[in-house]
Short mmCIF file of C-alpha atoms in Angstrom, two decimals:
data_model
loop_
_atom_site.label_atom_id
_atom_site.label_comp_id
_atom_site.label_asym_id
_atom_site.label_seq_id
_atom_site.Cartn_x
_atom_site.Cartn_y
_atom_site.Cartn_z
CA UNK A 206 39.95 59.28 37.46
CA UNK A 207 38.17 56.83 35.17
CA UNK A 208 35.85 58.34 32.85
CA UNK A 209 33.18 56.04 31.28
CA UNK A 210 31.27 55.61 27.84
CA UNK A 211 28.21 55.91 30.01
CA UNK A 212 28.99 59.26 31.46
CA UNK A 213 30.78 60.90 28.66
CA UNK A 214 27.51 61.82 26.19
CA UNK A 215 28.78 64.68 23.85
CA UNK A 216 26.94 63.44 21.11
CA UNK A 217 28.76 65.52 18.89
CA UNK A 218 27.85 63.18 15.94
CA UNK A 219 24.27 63.97 16.59
CA UNK A 220 25.25 68.01 16.50
CA UNK A 221 27.04 67.60 13.10
CA UNK A 222 24.95 65.10 11.42
CA UNK A 223 21.59 66.62 12.08
CA UNK A 224 23.14 69.88 10.93
CA UNK A 225 22.71 68.30 7.34
CA UNK A 226 18.88 69.05 7.77
CA UNK A 227 19.19 72.16 9.95
CA UNK A 228 21.15 74.87 8.71
CA UNK A 229 19.12 77.56 6.46
CA UNK A 230 19.44 79.15 3.41
CA UNK A 231 18.99 82.61 2.72
CA UNK A 232 16.28 82.32 -0.22
CA UNK A 233 13.35 80.41 1.46
CA UNK A 234 12.38 79.15 4.69
CA UNK A 235 14.11 75.86 5.88
CA UNK A 236 16.79 74.99 3.94
CA UNK A 237 14.74 75.33 0.27
CA UNK A 238 16.16 77.50 -2.57
CA UNK A 239 13.57 78.40 -5.05
CA UNK A 240 15.86 80.28 -7.43
CA UNK A 241 15.87 77.93 -10.40
CA UNK A 242 14.39 81.04 -12.83
CA UNK A 243 15.17 84.59 -12.56
CA UNK A 244 11.70 85.69 -14.56
CA UNK A 245 10.27 83.85 -11.43
CA UNK A 246 12.04 85.64 -9.39
CA UNK A 247 11.20 89.29 -10.64
CA UNK A 248 7.78 88.04 -9.56
CA UNK A 249 8.52 87.20 -6.01
CA UNK A 250 7.98 83.39 -7.39
CA UNK A 251 4.35 83.85 -8.42
CA UNK A 252 3.11 82.12 -11.43
CA UNK A 253 6.00 79.51 -11.34
CA UNK A 254 3.66 76.43 -12.49
CA UNK A 255 1.96 78.18 -15.39
CA UNK A 256 5.29 80.39 -16.43
CA UNK A 257 4.93 81.24 -20.11
CA UNK A 258 8.18 81.67 -22.17
CA UNK A 259 10.37 80.02 -19.32
CA UNK A 260 12.42 76.64 -19.75
CA UNK A 261 12.37 76.25 -16.07
CA UNK A 262 9.14 74.94 -16.08
CA UNK A 263 10.85 71.29 -16.52
CA UNK A 264 11.04 71.02 -12.92
CA UNK A 265 8.54 73.68 -11.50
CA UNK A 266 5.54 72.31 -13.50
CA UNK A 267 6.49 69.97 -16.62
CA UNK A 268 2.79 70.24 -18.00
CA UNK A 269 3.53 73.80 -18.65
CA UNK A 270 6.31 73.01 -20.81
CA UNK A 271 3.55 73.16 -23.68
CA UNK A 272 3.84 76.78 -23.80
CA UNK A 273 7.09 76.85 -25.51
CA UNK A 274 6.62 75.94 -29.09
CA UNK A 275 10.23 75.67 -30.20
CA UNK A 276 13.38 74.41 -28.79
CA UNK A 277 14.25 76.62 -25.93
CA UNK A 278 17.70 76.55 -23.78
CA UNK A 279 17.97 78.56 -20.71
CA UNK A 280 20.84 79.40 -17.98
CA UNK A 281 20.16 81.16 -14.59
CA UNK A 282 22.56 82.05 -11.90
CA UNK A 283 21.53 83.65 -8.63
CA UNK A 284 23.66 85.39 -6.17
CA UNK A 285 22.63 84.98 -2.51
CA UNK A 286 23.77 87.36 0.15
CA UNK A 287 22.89 86.50 3.59
CA UNK A 288 23.75 88.96 6.54
CA UNK A 289 23.10 88.08 9.96
CA UNK A 290 24.03 89.27 13.27
CA UNK A 291 23.60 87.57 16.81
CA UNK A 292 23.51 88.95 20.08
CA UNK A 293 23.64 87.23 23.19
CA UNK A 294 25.31 84.77 25.32
CA UNK A 295 24.98 81.63 27.57
CA UNK A 296 26.74 79.38 30.10
CA UNK A 297 29.16 76.60 29.78
CA UNK A 298 28.52 73.93 31.99
CA UNK A 299 25.05 74.88 32.65
CA UNK A 300 23.76 73.54 35.97
CA UNK A 301 27.04 72.54 37.27
CA UNK A 302 29.17 73.95 40.12
CA UNK A 303 31.56 74.96 37.60
CA UNK A 304 29.04 77.22 35.44
CA UNK A 305 30.64 80.02 33.82
CA UNK A 306 29.80 82.45 30.80
CA UNK A 307 30.47 81.63 27.62
CA UNK A 308 33.58 83.13 26.25
CA UNK A 309 33.72 84.40 22.59
CA UNK A 310 32.43 86.94 20.16
CA UNK A 311 28.93 87.19 18.37
CA UNK A 312 30.49 84.83 15.68
CA UNK A 313 30.62 87.74 12.67
CA UNK A 314 28.39 87.35 9.71
CA UNK A 315 27.97 83.90 9.26
CA UNK A 316 26.52 84.41 5.48
CA UNK A 317 28.21 84.61 2.48
CA UNK A 318 27.69 85.42 -1.27
CA UNK A 319 26.81 81.99 -2.83
CA UNK A 320 25.95 81.39 -6.59
CA UNK A 321 23.14 79.11 -7.29
CA UNK A 322 22.88 78.21 -10.81
CA UNK A 323 20.33 76.19 -13.12
CA UNK A 324 20.49 75.14 -16.63
CA UNK A 325 17.29 73.90 -18.39
CA UNK A 326 16.46 72.73 -21.96
CA UNK A 327 12.94 71.90 -23.41
CA UNK A 328 12.38 70.72 -26.92
CA UNK A 329 8.65 70.23 -28.34
CA UNK A 330 8.83 67.15 -30.75
CA UNK A 331 7.09 67.06 -34.21
CA UNK A 332 5.10 64.81 -36.54
CA UNK A 333 3.57 62.02 -35.18
CA UNK A 334 4.89 63.10 -31.56
CA UNK A 335 3.68 66.79 -31.75
CA UNK A 336 1.69 66.96 -28.69
CA UNK A 337 4.72 65.65 -26.70
CA UNK A 338 7.32 68.06 -25.30
CA UNK A 339 10.29 66.95 -23.46
CA UNK A 340 12.84 69.01 -20.99
CA UNK A 341 15.76 68.40 -18.48
CA UNK A 342 16.97 70.83 -16.04
CA UNK A 343 19.77 71.03 -13.68
CA UNK A 344 19.38 72.80 -10.49
CA UNK A 345 20.14 73.19 -6.54
CA UNK A 346 16.72 73.14 -4.82
CA UNK A 347 17.98 72.76 -1.22
CA UNK A 348 21.28 74.07 0.48
CA UNK A 349 23.65 77.13 1.08
CA UNK A 350 26.45 77.81 3.17
CA UNK A 351 27.02 79.40 6.58
CA UNK A 352 30.18 79.61 8.74
CA UNK A 353 30.76 81.58 12.14
CA UNK A 354 34.08 82.88 13.48
CA UNK A 355 36.27 80.03 15.44
CA UNK A 356 35.70 80.55 19.30
CA UNK A 357 32.50 82.33 18.81
CA UNK A 358 30.06 82.15 22.03
CA UNK A 359 27.99 79.68 19.92
CA UNK A 360 31.05 77.59 18.73
CA UNK A 361 29.17 74.43 20.76
CA UNK A 362 26.33 74.58 18.47
CA UNK A 363 27.85 75.72 14.90
CA UNK A 364 30.91 76.36 13.06
CA UNK A 365 30.83 75.84 9.44
CA UNK A 366 27.91 74.24 7.51
CA UNK A 367 27.55 73.42 3.88
CA UNK A 368 25.11 71.56 2.15
CA UNK A 369 24.81 71.12 -1.45
CA UNK A 370 21.95 69.25 -3.48
CA UNK A 371 22.19 69.04 -7.08
CA UNK A 372 19.09 67.76 -9.09
CA UNK A 373 18.85 66.12 -12.33
CA UNK A 374 15.38 66.27 -13.61
CA UNK A 375 13.95 64.79 -17.00
CA UNK A 376 10.31 65.48 -17.65
CA UNK A 377 7.58 64.86 -20.09
CA UNK A 378 4.51 67.22 -21.07
CA UNK A 379 1.62 66.00 -23.26
CA UNK A 380 -1.10 68.63 -24.49
CA UNK A 381 -4.38 66.40 -24.33
CA UNK A 382 -6.36 69.34 -25.85
CA UNK A 383 -5.50 72.97 -26.58
CA UNK A 384 -6.40 73.99 -23.27
CA UNK A 385 -5.12 71.38 -20.92
CA UNK A 386 -1.97 69.50 -20.38
CA UNK A 387 -0.17 67.16 -18.08
CA UNK A 388 3.35 66.33 -16.92
CA UNK A 389 5.70 64.22 -15.36
CA UNK A 390 9.20 64.02 -14.57
CA UNK A 391 12.29 61.72 -12.99
CA UNK A 392 14.52 63.45 -10.23
CA UNK A 393 18.00 62.05 -9.51
CA UNK A 394 19.43 64.03 -6.58
CA UNK A 395 22.93 64.16 -5.37
CA UNK A 396 23.22 65.65 -1.81
CA UNK A 397 26.49 66.36 0.07
CA UNK A 398 27.15 67.90 3.39
CA UNK A 399 30.30 69.45 5.23
CA UNK A 400 29.86 70.25 9.20
CA UNK A 401 31.88 71.39 12.03
CA UNK A 402 31.27 72.69 15.28
CA UNK A 403 33.28 72.77 18.79
CA UNK A 404 33.37 70.36 21.63
CA UNK A 405 33.59 71.05 25.01
CA UNK A 406 35.60 68.17 26.28
CA UNK A 407 36.45 69.57 29.66
CA UNK A 408 33.14 70.03 30.55
CA UNK A 409 32.47 66.51 29.87
CA UNK A 410 35.38 65.24 32.29
CA UNK A 411 34.38 67.73 35.04
CA UNK A 412 30.98 65.96 34.78
CA UNK A 413 32.31 62.17 35.36
CA UNK A 414 35.06 63.53 38.00
CA UNK A 415 34.27 66.75 39.73
CA UNK A 416 37.54 66.42 41.65
CA UNK A 417 39.53 67.04 38.68
CA UNK A 418 38.21 70.69 38.44
CA UNK A 419 36.94 71.56 41.96
CA UNK A 420 40.58 72.02 43.17
CA UNK A 421 41.55 74.65 45.73
CA UNK A 422 42.81 76.54 42.40
CA UNK A 423 40.18 75.64 39.83
CA UNK A 424 42.19 78.11 37.16
CA UNK A 425 45.28 75.95 37.57
CA UNK A 426 43.21 72.60 37.12
CA UNK A 427 43.92 70.54 33.94
CA UNK A 428 40.49 70.26 32.69
CA UNK A 429 37.49 72.59 33.27
CA UNK A 430 34.80 73.77 30.83
CA UNK A 431 36.20 75.84 27.62
CA UNK A 432 39.40 74.53 28.56
CA UNK A 433 39.61 71.43 26.50
CA UNK A 434 37.92 72.45 23.46
CA UNK A 435 38.17 70.07 20.38
CA UNK A 436 36.26 69.84 16.89
CA UNK A 437 34.02 67.49 15.02
CA UNK A 438 33.56 67.30 11.45
CA UNK A 439 31.23 65.27 9.68
CA UNK A 440 31.10 64.87 5.99
CA UNK A 441 28.51 62.69 4.21
CA UNK A 442 26.84 62.10 1.01
CA UNK A 443 24.16 60.19 -1.08
CA UNK A 444 21.80 59.98 -4.32
CA UNK A 445 18.12 59.84 -4.11
CA UNK A 446 15.47 59.37 -6.63
CA UNK A 447 12.08 61.16 -6.88
CA UNK A 448 9.46 62.53 -8.91
CA UNK A 449 7.16 65.29 -10.16
CA UNK A 450 3.54 65.67 -11.60
CA UNK A 451 1.57 68.32 -12.77
CA UNK A 452 -1.14 69.86 -15.01
CA UNK A 453 -1.91 73.19 -16.58
CA UNK A 454 -5.64 74.25 -17.65
CA UNK A 455 -6.70 77.23 -19.50
CA UNK A 456 -10.43 77.86 -19.29
CA UNK A 457 -9.79 80.96 -21.50
CA UNK A 458 -7.20 82.49 -23.50
CA UNK A 459 -6.07 85.16 -20.67
CA UNK A 460 -6.66 82.79 -17.45
CA UNK A 461 -4.00 79.85 -16.61
CA UNK A 462 -4.05 77.71 -13.53
CA UNK A 463 -1.34 74.86 -12.89
CA UNK A 464 -0.69 72.43 -10.29
CA UNK A 465 2.52 70.32 -9.25
CA UNK A 466 3.45 68.00 -7.01
CA UNK A 467 6.83 67.11 -6.17
CA UNK A 468 7.94 64.04 -4.01
CA UNK A 469 10.01 63.58 -1.19
CA UNK A 470 13.51 62.19 -1.93
CA UNK A 471 15.15 59.74 0.81
CA UNK A 472 18.85 59.86 1.51
CA UNK A 473 21.20 57.39 3.67
CA UNK A 474 23.66 59.70 4.28
CA UNK A 475 27.23 58.30 4.43
CA UNK A 476 30.31 59.34 5.22
CA UNK A 477 32.95 60.38 7.99
CA UNK A 478 32.90 61.64 11.34
CA UNK A 479 36.42 63.45 12.03
CA UNK A 480 37.30 64.42 15.98
CA UNK A 481 40.14 66.53 17.03
CA UNK A 482 40.76 66.31 20.37
CA UNK A 483 43.34 68.16 22.64
CA UNK A 484 46.55 65.81 23.47
CA UNK A 485 45.80 65.46 27.28
CA UNK A 486 41.90 64.35 26.18
CA UNK A 487 43.23 61.91 24.01
CA UNK A 488 45.43 60.59 26.68
CA UNK A 489 42.73 60.36 28.84
CA UNK A 490 40.30 58.50 26.81
CA UNK A 491 42.85 56.14 25.30
CA UNK A 492 43.54 55.22 28.62
CA UNK A 493 39.91 54.61 29.59
CA UNK A 494 39.36 52.57 26.11
CA UNK A 495 36.67 54.92 25.40
CA UNK A 496 36.39 54.88 21.24
CA UNK A 497 33.34 56.64 21.16
CA UNK A 498 34.91 59.95 19.75
CA UNK A 499 37.21 58.07 17.54
CA UNK A 500 37.49 59.13 13.97
CA UNK A 501 35.11 56.62 11.88
CA UNK A 502 32.49 56.03 9.58
CA UNK A 503 28.67 57.12 10.23
CA UNK A 504 25.71 58.61 8.74
CA UNK A 505 21.91 59.05 9.14
CA UNK A 506 18.98 59.59 7.13
CA UNK A 507 17.81 62.37 5.28
CA UNK A 508 14.37 63.22 3.72
CA UNK A 509 13.85 66.08 1.45
CA UNK A 510 10.38 67.36 1.61
CA UNK A 511 7.55 66.95 -0.65
CA UNK A 512 5.85 70.86 -2.27
CA UNK A 513 2.54 71.41 -3.74
CA UNK A 514 2.46 74.22 -5.73
CA UNK A 515 -0.98 75.95 -7.20
CA UNK A 516 -0.15 78.99 -9.72
CA UNK A 517 -2.97 81.10 -11.12
CA UNK A 518 -2.09 83.82 -13.76
CA UNK A 519 -4.85 86.18 -15.69
CA UNK A 520 -3.69 88.31 -18.41
CA UNK A 521 -6.09 91.76 -17.86
CA UNK A 522 -4.81 92.97 -21.09
CA UNK A 523 -2.33 92.08 -23.77
CA UNK A 524 0.35 93.82 -21.97
CA UNK A 525 -0.71 93.41 -18.32
CA UNK A 526 -0.69 90.22 -16.50
CA UNK A 527 -1.02 89.29 -12.66
CA UNK A 528 -0.10 86.00 -10.95
CA UNK A 529 -0.57 84.06 -7.53
CA UNK A 530 1.24 81.19 -5.95
CA UNK A 531 0.47 78.95 -3.02
CA UNK A 532 2.97 76.78 -2.44
CA UNK A 533 2.72 73.80 0.86
CA UNK A 534 6.29 72.46 1.61
CA UNK A 535 5.84 69.06 3.76
CA UNK A 536 8.49 69.76 6.51
CA UNK A 537 6.49 67.27 8.93
CA UNK A 538 8.92 64.48 7.38
CA UNK A 539 11.74 66.24 9.60
CA UNK A 540 10.67 65.55 13.25
CA UNK A 541 13.88 64.01 14.37
CA UNK A 542 17.30 62.84 12.81
CA UNK A 543 18.66 59.59 14.31
CA UNK A 544 22.41 59.20 14.33
CA UNK A 545 23.87 55.65 13.87
CA UNK A 546 27.53 54.64 13.74
CA UNK A 547 28.04 52.35 10.09
CA UNK A 548 27.39 49.08 11.98
CA UNK A 549 23.97 50.14 12.82
CA UNK A 550 24.91 51.39 16.72
CA UNK A 551 22.78 54.24 17.43
CA UNK A 552 24.52 57.20 18.79
CA UNK A 553 21.82 59.77 19.36
CA UNK A 554 18.81 61.40 18.31
CA UNK A 555 18.17 65.20 17.28
CA UNK A 556 14.72 66.55 17.63
CA UNK A 557 13.50 69.10 14.78
CA UNK A 558 9.52 68.62 15.41
CA UNK A 559 9.21 70.92 12.02
CA UNK A 560 5.69 71.67 10.76
CA UNK A 561 4.66 72.24 7.50
CA UNK A 562 4.71 75.34 5.80
CA UNK A 563 2.86 77.90 3.59
CA UNK A 564 4.66 80.33 0.64
CA UNK A 565 2.00 82.99 -0.90
CA UNK A 566 3.46 85.12 -3.59
CA UNK A 567 1.62 87.69 -5.71
CA UNK A 568 3.42 89.06 -8.69
CA UNK A 569 2.77 91.16 -12.01
CA UNK A 570 4.45 91.74 -15.08
CA UNK A 571 3.96 94.60 -17.92
CA UNK A 572 5.28 94.55 -21.34
CA UNK A 573 6.45 98.05 -22.35
CA UNK A 574 6.87 97.22 -25.61
CA UNK A 575 7.90 94.34 -27.80
CA UNK A 576 11.98 94.61 -26.05
CA UNK A 577 11.33 95.00 -22.64
CA UNK A 578 9.00 93.21 -19.90
CA UNK A 579 8.69 94.78 -16.14
CA UNK A 580 7.67 92.66 -13.41
CA UNK A 581 7.59 92.92 -9.63
CA UNK A 582 6.15 90.93 -6.48
CA UNK A 583 5.68 90.10 -3.16
CA UNK A 584 5.68 87.15 -1.11
CA UNK A 585 5.02 85.79 2.47
CA UNK A 586 7.10 82.81 3.58
CA UNK A 587 6.43 80.78 6.90
CA UNK A 588 9.19 79.31 8.97
CA UNK A 589 8.58 75.17 9.86
CA UNK A 590 10.66 75.90 12.98
CA UNK A 591 9.69 76.53 16.26
CA UNK A 592 11.12 78.39 19.54
CA UNK A 593 11.35 75.09 21.53
CA UNK A 594 14.00 73.51 19.08
CA UNK A 595 15.37 76.53 16.93
CA UNK A 596 19.23 76.27 16.88
CA UNK A 597 21.85 78.61 15.65
CA UNK A 598 22.40 76.10 12.53
CA UNK A 599 19.04 77.40 11.48
CA UNK A 600 18.14 80.71 13.20
CA UNK A 601 15.06 80.84 10.81
CA UNK A 602 11.68 82.74 11.20
CA UNK A 603 8.85 84.16 8.82
CA UNK A 604 10.06 85.72 5.78
CA UNK A 605 8.75 88.58 3.50
CA UNK A 606 10.05 88.91 0.06
CA UNK A 607 10.13 91.78 -2.18
CA UNK A 608 11.22 91.45 -5.83
CA UNK A 609 11.63 93.75 -9.22
CA UNK A 610 12.63 92.27 -12.53
CA UNK A 611 13.24 92.93 -15.98
CA UNK A 612 13.39 90.84 -19.66
CA UNK A 613 15.11 92.41 -22.61
CA UNK A 614 14.54 90.41 -25.78
CA UNK A 615 17.43 91.45 -27.87
CA UNK A 616 15.97 89.73 -30.72
CA UNK A 617 13.56 86.81 -31.63
CA UNK A 618 16.04 84.18 -30.65
CA UNK A 619 17.84 85.56 -27.52
CA UNK A 620 16.18 87.15 -24.17
CA UNK A 621 17.96 88.53 -20.92
CA UNK A 622 16.51 88.55 -17.39
CA UNK A 623 17.66 90.35 -14.46
CA UNK A 624 15.92 90.34 -10.99
CA UNK A 625 16.49 91.61 -7.59
CA UNK A 626 14.94 90.35 -4.41
CA UNK A 627 14.86 91.94 -0.81
CA UNK A 628 14.24 89.21 1.85
CA UNK A 629 12.99 90.51 5.33
CA UNK A 630 13.67 87.78 8.21
CA UNK A 631 11.32 88.19 11.75
CA UNK A 632 14.18 88.46 14.16
CA UNK A 633 14.33 84.27 15.63
CA UNK A 634 15.02 84.03 19.38
CA UNK A 635 17.56 81.21 20.57
CA UNK A 636 17.40 79.21 23.64
CA UNK A 637 18.84 75.89 23.35
CA UNK A 638 21.52 73.49 25.09
CA UNK A 639 24.10 71.87 23.34
CA UNK A 640 25.37 68.47 23.27
CA UNK A 641 28.21 69.91 25.17
CA UNK A 642 25.97 70.94 28.18
CA UNK A 643 26.38 74.72 27.44
CA UNK A 644 23.19 76.97 27.04
CA UNK A 645 22.84 79.53 24.20
CA UNK A 646 20.24 82.71 25.04
CA UNK A 647 20.09 85.22 22.12
CA UNK A 648 18.63 86.84 19.02
CA UNK A 649 19.53 86.68 15.41
CA UNK A 650 18.66 89.66 13.17
CA UNK A 651 19.26 89.48 9.03
CA UNK A 652 18.13 89.78 5.72
CA UNK A 653 19.21 88.62 2.36
CA UNK A 654 19.71 89.98 -0.86
CA UNK A 655 19.35 87.89 -4.14
CA UNK A 656 20.94 89.31 -7.40
CA UNK A 657 19.74 87.07 -10.42
CA UNK A 658 20.68 86.93 -14.10
CA UNK A 659 19.74 84.64 -16.87
CA UNK A 660 19.64 84.24 -20.57
CA UNK A 661 17.51 82.35 -22.59
CA UNK A 662 17.97 81.12 -26.53
CA UNK A 663 15.08 79.97 -28.75
CA UNK A 664 16.09 77.90 -31.87
#
C-alpha cells in the first residue's frame, strides 16, 4: 500500500487555523465582545457612543470623552458564562462502503466562565489646551473560549478553541463648540489563538487503499474509520494596527447624537501546527515520505471587522433618560480563510461566506436619588453566519439580550456599577462535512449569563 500526498487530504490545518476566526463568543454574535463598560451593559449596550460619566467612551466613541470634566479612571470586569448543549449524530467515512455512525457523546457543556476586563483613563487638559481631552483604554473586543469533551461525536470538527485579542486604544477629542465635538483614536491589537480537533487518519487511509479496510473481518483490520484518531493543535499570534473616528452632537440640552467608526484590523497569524499521530499511521506516512502532516510552521490571514455605531440619548427629565443604539458589523470581510505553510505553499481554503450584521438596542436609566441610578435594556443581535457554512466551532444564531444595571455613587469621587445580562440564542442547526470526511448533523441549544462589576474614580 502506497498512500500519496494527492489522496490523503485531511486539511486539518485548515480546520484549526480557520477556527481562529470561527468560534463564537457568548456576548455577541460572530466572535465580537462588547463588554468594555458595565454601565453600557446595564442598558443592553444602548447609548454607547454618547455615554455620560463613563470613561469607556475612549474606544466606543472618543468624541464623547468631552462629557467628562475631570481626570477619570475606570476598571470593568464582566464574567461571561456560556451554556450550550448539542444533540445529534453523524457518519464517519460518509459516502464510502465503510460508512458507520459516529461514536461519542454530546461533548458536554463547551462553555466556561470567562472574565473579560477593561481599563480606561480620560484626562481633560487645561489652559491653552482646555478644548482637548486625551484617553487610553485596554480592552478585549474579540474572542472567548470553548472546549468540548475528548471523544465527543463532533471531535473531528472541534475540541478546544481559545482566541484572545487585547487592544490598546489611545484617543483624543476636541470640543469644537459647546454642542459639537470630534474624536479619533489609534488601536494596537494583539491576537493569539490556540485550537485543537481530532483527525480521523483511519478514514483517510481507507480512501487511499480500501483493501486495507475491507478485509474478511473489517473489525480486525489495522486501519478504519474512527480506529486511528490523531489530533492537530494550532497556535498562532500577530499584532495589528487600526483606528477609530467619531463625533458627538448635542442639538439641545436633552438630546445627544453620537457616531463612531472603528476600522478593520489585518493580522498575519504565524505559529506552529502540531500533529499527533498513532504509531501505525506515523510509520505508514514515513515509509511513503508524506510530510503534509509533520509538525511545522504555518499561518493564515485574519481580519477583525469594522464597526459603525450610531447612538441617541434623550433626557425626558432630570432623572429619566432613554438611549438607542444601531451598530453595523462588517463581517463581509470574512468570506474565506486561506491556509498556507510558512514557505507560502497553499494548504486549503475554508469557506465562511459571512454577511454584515446589525445590532439594535433600546435602554433607559432612572436616577433614584444622588446616590443610586437604575438602568435596563433590551437588544436584538443578528448573526453573520448561515445554514450552509455553520460549524460546531461557531454554533451561532440570532440573539436577544435582556439587561439590568445599577450605579452607586459612594461619594463625589467613587462610583460602583453592576449589571446582569441574559442572552437567549436561537437554536442553530448544524449539517457539516469535516475535513476528515465525516458528516455531523444536529442542533445546539444554549444561552449565556453575563455578570459585570466596575469601579470609577474621578479625581
